[in-house]
PDB file of C-alpha atoms and ligand atoms in Angstrom:
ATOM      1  CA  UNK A   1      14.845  17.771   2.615  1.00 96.00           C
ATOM      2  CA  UNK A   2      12.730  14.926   1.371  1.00 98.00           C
ATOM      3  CA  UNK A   3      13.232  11.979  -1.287  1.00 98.00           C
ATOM      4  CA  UNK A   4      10.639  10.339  -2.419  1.00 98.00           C
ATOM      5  CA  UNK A   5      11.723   6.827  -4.378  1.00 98.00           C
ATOM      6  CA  UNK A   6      10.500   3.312  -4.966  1.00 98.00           C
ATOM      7  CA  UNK A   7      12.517   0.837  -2.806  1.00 98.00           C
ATOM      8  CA  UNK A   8      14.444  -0.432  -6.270  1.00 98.00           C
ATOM      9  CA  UNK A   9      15.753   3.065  -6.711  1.00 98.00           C
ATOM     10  CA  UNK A  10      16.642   3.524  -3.376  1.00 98.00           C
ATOM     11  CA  UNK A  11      20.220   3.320  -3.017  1.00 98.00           C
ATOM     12  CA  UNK A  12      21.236   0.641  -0.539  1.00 98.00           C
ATOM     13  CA  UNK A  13      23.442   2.592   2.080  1.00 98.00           C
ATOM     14  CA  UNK A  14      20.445   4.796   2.513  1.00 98.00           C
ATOM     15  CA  UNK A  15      17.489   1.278   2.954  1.00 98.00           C
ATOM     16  CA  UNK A  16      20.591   0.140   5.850  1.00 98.00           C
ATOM     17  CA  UNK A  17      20.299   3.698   7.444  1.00 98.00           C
ATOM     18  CA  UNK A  18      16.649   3.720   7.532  1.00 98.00           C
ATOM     19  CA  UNK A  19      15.856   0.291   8.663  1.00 98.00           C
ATOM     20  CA  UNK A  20      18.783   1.409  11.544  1.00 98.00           C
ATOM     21  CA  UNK A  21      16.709   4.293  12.435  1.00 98.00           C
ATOM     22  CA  UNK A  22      13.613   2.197  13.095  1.00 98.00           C
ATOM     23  CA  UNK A  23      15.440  -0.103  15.028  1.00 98.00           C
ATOM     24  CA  UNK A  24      16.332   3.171  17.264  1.00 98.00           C
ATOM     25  CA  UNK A  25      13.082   4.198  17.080  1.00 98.00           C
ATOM     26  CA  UNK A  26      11.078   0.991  17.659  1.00 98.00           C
ATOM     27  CA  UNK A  27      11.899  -1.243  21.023  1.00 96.00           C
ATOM     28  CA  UNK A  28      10.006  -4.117  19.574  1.00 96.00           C
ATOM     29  CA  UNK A  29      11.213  -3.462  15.822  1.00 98.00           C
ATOM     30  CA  UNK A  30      11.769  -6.784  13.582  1.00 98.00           C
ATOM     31  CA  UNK A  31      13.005  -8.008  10.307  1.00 98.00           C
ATOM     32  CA  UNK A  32       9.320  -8.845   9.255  1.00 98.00           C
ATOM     33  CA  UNK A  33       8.761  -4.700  10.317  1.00 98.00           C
ATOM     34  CA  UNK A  34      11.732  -3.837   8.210  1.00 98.00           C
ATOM     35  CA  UNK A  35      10.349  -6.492   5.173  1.00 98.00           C
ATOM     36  CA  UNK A  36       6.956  -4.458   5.458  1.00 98.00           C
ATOM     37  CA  UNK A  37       8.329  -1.780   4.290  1.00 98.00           C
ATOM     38  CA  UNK A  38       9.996  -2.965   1.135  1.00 98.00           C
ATOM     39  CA  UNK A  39       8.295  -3.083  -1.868  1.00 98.00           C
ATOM     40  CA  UNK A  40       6.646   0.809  -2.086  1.00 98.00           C
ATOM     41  CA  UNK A  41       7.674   3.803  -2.261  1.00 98.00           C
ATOM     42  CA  UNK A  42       9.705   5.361   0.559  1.00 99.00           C
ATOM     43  CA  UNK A  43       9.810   8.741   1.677  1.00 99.00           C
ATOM     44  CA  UNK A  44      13.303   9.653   3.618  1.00 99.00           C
ATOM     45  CA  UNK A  45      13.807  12.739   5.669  1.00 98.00           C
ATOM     46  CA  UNK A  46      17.551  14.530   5.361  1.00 98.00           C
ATOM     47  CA  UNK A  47      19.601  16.972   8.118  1.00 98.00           C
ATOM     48  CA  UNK A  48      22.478  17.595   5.698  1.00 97.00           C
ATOM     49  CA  UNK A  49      23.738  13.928   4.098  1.00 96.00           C
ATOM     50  CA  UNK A  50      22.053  12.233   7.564  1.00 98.00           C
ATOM     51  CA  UNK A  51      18.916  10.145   7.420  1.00 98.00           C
ATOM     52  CA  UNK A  52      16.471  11.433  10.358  1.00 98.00           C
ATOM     53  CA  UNK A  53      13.215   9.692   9.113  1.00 99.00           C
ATOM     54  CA  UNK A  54      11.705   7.954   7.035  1.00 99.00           C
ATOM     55  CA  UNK A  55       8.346   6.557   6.197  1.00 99.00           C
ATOM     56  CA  UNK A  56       6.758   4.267   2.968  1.00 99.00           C
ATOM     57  CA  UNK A  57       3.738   2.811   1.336  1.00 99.00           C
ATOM     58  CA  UNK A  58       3.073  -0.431   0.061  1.00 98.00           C
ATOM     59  CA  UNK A  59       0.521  -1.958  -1.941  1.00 98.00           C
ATOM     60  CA  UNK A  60      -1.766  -4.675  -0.050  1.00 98.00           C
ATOM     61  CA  UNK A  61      -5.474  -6.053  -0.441  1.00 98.00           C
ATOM     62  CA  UNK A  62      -7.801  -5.704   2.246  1.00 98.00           C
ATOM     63  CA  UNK A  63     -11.210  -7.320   1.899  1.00 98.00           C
ATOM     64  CA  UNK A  64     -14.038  -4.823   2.851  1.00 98.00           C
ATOM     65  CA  UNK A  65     -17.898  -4.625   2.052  1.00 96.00           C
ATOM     66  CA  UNK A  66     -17.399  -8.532  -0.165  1.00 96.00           C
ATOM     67  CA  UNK A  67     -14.509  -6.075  -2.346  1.00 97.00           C
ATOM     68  CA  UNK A  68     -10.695  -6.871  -2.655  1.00 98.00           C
ATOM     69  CA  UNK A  69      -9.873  -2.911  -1.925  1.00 98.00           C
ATOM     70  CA  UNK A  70      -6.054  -1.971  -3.256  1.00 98.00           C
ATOM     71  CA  UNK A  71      -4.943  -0.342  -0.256  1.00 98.00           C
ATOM     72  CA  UNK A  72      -1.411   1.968   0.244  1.00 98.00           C
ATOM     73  CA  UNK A  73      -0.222   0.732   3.737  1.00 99.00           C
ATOM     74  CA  UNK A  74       1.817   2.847   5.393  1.00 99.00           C
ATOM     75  CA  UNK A  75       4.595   1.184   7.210  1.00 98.00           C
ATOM     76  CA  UNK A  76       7.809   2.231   8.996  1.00 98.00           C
ATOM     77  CA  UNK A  77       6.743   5.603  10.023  1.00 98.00           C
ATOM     78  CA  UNK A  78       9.457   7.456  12.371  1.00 98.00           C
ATOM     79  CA  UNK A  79      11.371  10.126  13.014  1.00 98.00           C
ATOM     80  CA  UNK A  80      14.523  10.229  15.307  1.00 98.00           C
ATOM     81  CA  UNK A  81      14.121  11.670  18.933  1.00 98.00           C
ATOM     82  CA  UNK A  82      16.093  14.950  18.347  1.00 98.00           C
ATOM     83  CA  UNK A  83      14.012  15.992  15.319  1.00 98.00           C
ATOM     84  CA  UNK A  84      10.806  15.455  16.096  1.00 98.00           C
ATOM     85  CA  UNK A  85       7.896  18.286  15.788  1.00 98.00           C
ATOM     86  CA  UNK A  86       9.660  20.071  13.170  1.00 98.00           C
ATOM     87  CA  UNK A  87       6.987  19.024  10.456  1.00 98.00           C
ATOM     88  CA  UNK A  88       9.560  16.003   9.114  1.00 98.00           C
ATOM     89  CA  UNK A  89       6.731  13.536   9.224  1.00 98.00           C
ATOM     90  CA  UNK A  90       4.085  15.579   8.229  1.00 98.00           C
ATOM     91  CA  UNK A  91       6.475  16.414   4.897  1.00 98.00           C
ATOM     92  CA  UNK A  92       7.231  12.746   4.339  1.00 99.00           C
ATOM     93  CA  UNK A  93       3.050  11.866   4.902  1.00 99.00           C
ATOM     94  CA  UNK A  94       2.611  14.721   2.838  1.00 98.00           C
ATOM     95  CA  UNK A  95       4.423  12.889  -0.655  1.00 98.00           C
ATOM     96  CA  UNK A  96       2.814   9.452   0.831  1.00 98.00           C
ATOM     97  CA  UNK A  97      -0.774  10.674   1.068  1.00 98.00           C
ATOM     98  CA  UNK A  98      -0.313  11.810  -2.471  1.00 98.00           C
ATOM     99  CA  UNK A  99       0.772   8.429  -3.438  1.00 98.00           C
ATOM    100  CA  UNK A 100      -2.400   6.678  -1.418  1.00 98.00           C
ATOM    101  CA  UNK A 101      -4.319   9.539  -3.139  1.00 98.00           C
ATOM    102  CA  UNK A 102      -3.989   8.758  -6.915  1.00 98.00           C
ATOM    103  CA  UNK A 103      -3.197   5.085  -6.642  1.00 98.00           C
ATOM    104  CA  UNK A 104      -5.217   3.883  -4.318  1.00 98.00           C
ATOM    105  CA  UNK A 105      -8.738   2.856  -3.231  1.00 98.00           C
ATOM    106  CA  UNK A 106      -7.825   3.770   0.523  1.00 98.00           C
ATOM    107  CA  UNK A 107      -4.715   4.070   2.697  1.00 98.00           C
ATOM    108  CA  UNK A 108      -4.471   2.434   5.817  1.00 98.00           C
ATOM    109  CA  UNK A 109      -2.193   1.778   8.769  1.00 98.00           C
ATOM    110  CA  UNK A 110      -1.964   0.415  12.038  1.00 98.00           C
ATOM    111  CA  UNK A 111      -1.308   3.540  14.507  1.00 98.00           C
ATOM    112  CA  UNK A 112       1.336   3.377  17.617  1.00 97.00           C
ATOM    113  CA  UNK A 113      -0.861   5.222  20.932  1.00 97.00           C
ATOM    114  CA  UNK A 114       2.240   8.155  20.317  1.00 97.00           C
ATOM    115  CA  UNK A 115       0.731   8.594  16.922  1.00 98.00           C
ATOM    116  CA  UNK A 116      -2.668   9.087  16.926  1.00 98.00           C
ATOM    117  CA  UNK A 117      -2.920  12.751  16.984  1.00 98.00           C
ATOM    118  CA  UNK A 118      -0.368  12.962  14.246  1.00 98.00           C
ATOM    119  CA  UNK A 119      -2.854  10.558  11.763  1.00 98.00           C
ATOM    120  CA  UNK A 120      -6.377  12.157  12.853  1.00 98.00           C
ATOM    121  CA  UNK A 121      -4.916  15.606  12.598  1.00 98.00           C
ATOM    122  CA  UNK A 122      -3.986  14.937   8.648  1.00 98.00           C
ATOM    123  CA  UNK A 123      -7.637  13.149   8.121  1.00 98.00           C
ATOM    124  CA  UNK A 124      -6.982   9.435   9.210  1.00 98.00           C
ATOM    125  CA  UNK A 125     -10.059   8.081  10.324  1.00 98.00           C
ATOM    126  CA  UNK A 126     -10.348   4.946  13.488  1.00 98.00           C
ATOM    127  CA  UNK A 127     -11.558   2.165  11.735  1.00 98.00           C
ATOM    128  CA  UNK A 128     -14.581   1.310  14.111  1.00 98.00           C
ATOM    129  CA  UNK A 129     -15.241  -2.516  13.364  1.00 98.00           C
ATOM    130  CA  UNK A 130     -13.915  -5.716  13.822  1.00 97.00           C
ATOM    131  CA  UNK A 131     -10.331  -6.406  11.703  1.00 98.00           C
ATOM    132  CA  UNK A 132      -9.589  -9.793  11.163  1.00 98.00           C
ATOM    133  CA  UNK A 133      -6.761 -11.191   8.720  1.00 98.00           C
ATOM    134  CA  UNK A 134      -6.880 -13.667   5.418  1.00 98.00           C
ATOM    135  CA  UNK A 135      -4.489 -16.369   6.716  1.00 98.00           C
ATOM    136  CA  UNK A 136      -3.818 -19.656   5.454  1.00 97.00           C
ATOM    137  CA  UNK A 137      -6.429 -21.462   7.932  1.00 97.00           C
ATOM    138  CA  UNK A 138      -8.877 -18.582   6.513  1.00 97.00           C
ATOM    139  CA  UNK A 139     -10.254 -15.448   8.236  1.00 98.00           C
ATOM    140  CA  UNK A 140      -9.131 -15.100  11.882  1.00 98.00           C
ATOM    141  CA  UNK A 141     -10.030 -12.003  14.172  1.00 98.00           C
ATOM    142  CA  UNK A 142      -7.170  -9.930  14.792  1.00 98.00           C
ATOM    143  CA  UNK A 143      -9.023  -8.123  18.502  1.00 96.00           C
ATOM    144  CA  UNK A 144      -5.553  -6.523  19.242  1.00 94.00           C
ATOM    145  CA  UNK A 145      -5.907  -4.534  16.669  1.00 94.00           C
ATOM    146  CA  UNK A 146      -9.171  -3.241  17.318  1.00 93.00           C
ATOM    147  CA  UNK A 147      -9.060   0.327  17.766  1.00 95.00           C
ATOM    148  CA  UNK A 148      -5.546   0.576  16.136  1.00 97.00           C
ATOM    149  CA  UNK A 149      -6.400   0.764  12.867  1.00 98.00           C
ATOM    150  CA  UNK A 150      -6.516   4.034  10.197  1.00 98.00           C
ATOM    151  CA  UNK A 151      -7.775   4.806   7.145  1.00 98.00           C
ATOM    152  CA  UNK A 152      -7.453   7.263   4.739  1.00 98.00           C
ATOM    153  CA  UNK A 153     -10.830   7.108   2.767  1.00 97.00           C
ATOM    154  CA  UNK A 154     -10.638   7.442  -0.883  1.00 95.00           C
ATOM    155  CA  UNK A 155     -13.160   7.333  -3.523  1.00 91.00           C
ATOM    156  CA  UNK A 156     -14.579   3.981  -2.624  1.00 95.00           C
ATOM    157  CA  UNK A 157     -17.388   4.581   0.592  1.00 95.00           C
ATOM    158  CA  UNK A 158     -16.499   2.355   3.662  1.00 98.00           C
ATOM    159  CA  UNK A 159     -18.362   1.499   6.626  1.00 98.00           C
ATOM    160  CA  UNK A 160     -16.323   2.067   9.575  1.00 98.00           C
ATOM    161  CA  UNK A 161     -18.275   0.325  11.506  1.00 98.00           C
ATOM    162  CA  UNK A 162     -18.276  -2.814   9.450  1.00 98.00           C
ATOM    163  CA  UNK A 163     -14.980  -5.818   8.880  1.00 98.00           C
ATOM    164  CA  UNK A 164     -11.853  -5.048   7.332  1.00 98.00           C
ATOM    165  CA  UNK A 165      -9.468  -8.202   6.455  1.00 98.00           C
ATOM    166  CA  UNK A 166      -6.163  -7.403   5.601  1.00 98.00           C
ATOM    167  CA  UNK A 167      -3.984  -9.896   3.572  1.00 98.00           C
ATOM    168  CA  UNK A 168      -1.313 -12.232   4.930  1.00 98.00           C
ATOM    169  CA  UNK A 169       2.099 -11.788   5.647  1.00 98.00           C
ATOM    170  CA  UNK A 170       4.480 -12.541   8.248  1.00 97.00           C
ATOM    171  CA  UNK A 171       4.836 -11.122  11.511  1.00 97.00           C
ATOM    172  CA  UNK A 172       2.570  -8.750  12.736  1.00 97.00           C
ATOM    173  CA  UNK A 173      -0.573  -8.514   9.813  1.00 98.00           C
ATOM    174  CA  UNK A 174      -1.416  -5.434  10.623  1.00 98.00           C
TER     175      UNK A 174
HETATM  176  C1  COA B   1       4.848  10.127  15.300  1.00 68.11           C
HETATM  177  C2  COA B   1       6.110  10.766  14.691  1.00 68.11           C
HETATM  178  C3  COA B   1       6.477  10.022  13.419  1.00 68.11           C
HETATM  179  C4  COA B   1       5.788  12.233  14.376  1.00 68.11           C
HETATM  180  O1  COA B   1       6.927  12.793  13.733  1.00 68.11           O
HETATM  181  P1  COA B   1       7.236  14.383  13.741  1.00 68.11           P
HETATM  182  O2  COA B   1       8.214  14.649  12.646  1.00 68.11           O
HETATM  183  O3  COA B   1       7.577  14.805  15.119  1.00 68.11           O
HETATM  184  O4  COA B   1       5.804  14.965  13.365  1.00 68.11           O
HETATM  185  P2  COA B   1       5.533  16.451  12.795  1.00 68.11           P
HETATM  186  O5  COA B   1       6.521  17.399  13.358  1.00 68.11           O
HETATM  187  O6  COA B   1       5.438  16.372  11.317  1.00 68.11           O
HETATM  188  O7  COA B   1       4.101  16.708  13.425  1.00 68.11           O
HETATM  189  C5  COA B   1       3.078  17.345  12.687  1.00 68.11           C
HETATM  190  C6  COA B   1       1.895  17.554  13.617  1.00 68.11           C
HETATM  191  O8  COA B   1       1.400  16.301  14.091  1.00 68.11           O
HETATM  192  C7  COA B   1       0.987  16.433  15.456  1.00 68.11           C
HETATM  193  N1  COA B   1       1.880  15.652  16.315  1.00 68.11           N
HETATM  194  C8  COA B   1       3.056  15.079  15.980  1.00 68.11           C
HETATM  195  N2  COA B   1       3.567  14.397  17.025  1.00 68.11           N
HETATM  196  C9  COA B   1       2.688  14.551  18.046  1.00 68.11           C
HETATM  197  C10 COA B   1       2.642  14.073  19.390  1.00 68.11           C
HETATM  198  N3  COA B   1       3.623  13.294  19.910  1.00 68.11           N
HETATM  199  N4  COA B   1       1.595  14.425  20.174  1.00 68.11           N
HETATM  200  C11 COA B   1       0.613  15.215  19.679  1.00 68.11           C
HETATM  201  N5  COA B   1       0.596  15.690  18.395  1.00 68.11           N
HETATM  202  C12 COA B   1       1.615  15.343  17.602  1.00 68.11           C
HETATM  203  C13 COA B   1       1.101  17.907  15.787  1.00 68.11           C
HETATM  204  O9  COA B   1      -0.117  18.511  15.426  1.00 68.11           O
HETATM  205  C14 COA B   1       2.215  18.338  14.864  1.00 68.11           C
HETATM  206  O10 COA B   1       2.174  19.713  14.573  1.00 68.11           O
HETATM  207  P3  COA B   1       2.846  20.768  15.607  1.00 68.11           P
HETATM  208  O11 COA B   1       4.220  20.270  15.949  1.00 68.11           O
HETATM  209  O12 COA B   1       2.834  22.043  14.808  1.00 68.11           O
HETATM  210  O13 COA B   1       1.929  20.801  16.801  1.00 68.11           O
HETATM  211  C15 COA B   1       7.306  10.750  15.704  1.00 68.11           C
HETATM  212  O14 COA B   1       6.843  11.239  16.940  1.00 68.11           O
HETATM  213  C16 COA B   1       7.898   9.381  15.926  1.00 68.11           C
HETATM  214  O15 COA B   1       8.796   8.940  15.213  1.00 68.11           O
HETATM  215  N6  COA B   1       7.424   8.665  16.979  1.00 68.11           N
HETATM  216  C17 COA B   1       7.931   7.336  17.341  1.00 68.11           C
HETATM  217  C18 COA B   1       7.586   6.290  16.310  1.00 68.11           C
HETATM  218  C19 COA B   1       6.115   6.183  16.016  1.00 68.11           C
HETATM  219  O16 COA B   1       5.270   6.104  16.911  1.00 68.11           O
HETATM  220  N7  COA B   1       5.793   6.166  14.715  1.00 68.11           N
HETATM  221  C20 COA B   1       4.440   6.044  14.210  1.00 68.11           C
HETATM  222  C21 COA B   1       4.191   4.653  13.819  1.00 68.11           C
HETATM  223  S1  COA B   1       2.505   4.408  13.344  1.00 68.11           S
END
């Protein structure tokens, strides 16, 4: 089964078991990962009453073609070991997508190597250019990101090819 809620409706047993089940999931997991997350809408994948994945979207900016695009980032995507390729992530991507979809200019994410088929199989396209980040000194090339990043177009066009400048936030930007 799948939930789909905002993180304020999300009750908070269930935001400790999922942020638990990155840090299984993720060796270099952090709090500014976990924060990420917050702020969107989750999707949460049940066996019974047990959390076995979860995923969300949150709302950032990211500066493309001299336009401030509303983007649905999709953060904290994972599914625990023993439940993997049973379609959990494709479900919870599936409620997420829809989200990016109708609220959205684009989605976008920053892809793990593991992950890649997963994305390009459900439309995500490698964003081709150079990504850089809005930070407080001003824009600053982000190069290990290059080839990392995904989008999901929308109705807006985008150059792959071209910059994309994602907002600032702590920890990793992208
Ligand atoms: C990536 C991940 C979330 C996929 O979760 P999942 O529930 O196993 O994915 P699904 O079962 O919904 O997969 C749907 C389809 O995606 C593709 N896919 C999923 N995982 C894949 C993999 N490791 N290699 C190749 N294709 C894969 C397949 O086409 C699969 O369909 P199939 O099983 O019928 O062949 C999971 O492997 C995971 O948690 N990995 C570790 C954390 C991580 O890298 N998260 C992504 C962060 S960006």
């Amino acid at each position: 089964m799948i939930t789909v809620a905002h993180t304020a409706d999300v009750e908070p047993a269930t935001l400790s078991a999922a942020r638990a089940l990155l840090y299984d999931v993720f060796d270099d997991m952090d709090e500014h990962d976990w924060e990420h997350s917050l702020g969107g809408v989750h999707a949460v994948a049940w066996d019974d009453d047990v959390l076995v994945g979860h995923a969300a979207v949150v709302q950032r900016r990211l500066l493309h073609g001299g336009r401030a695009l509303r983007a649905g980032y999709i953060e904290g995507v994972g599914v625990r070991a023993d439940h993997r390729r049973q379609g959990l992530a494709a479900a919870m991507m599936d409620a997420l997508e829809r989200v990016v979809r109708n609220a959205y200019d684009l989605g976008a994410l920053g892809a793990t190597d593991e992950a890649v088929p997963f994305y390009t199989g459900r439309g995500w396209k490698l964003w081709e250019g150079p990504a850089s980040a809005l930070t407080p000194d001003g824009i600053r090339r982000t190069p290990d990101e290059d080839g990392a990043i995904y989008v999901l177009p929308g109705a807006v066009p985008l150059d792959l090819a071209g910059e994309l400048t994602c907002d600032w936030r702590g920890g990793d930007v992208w």
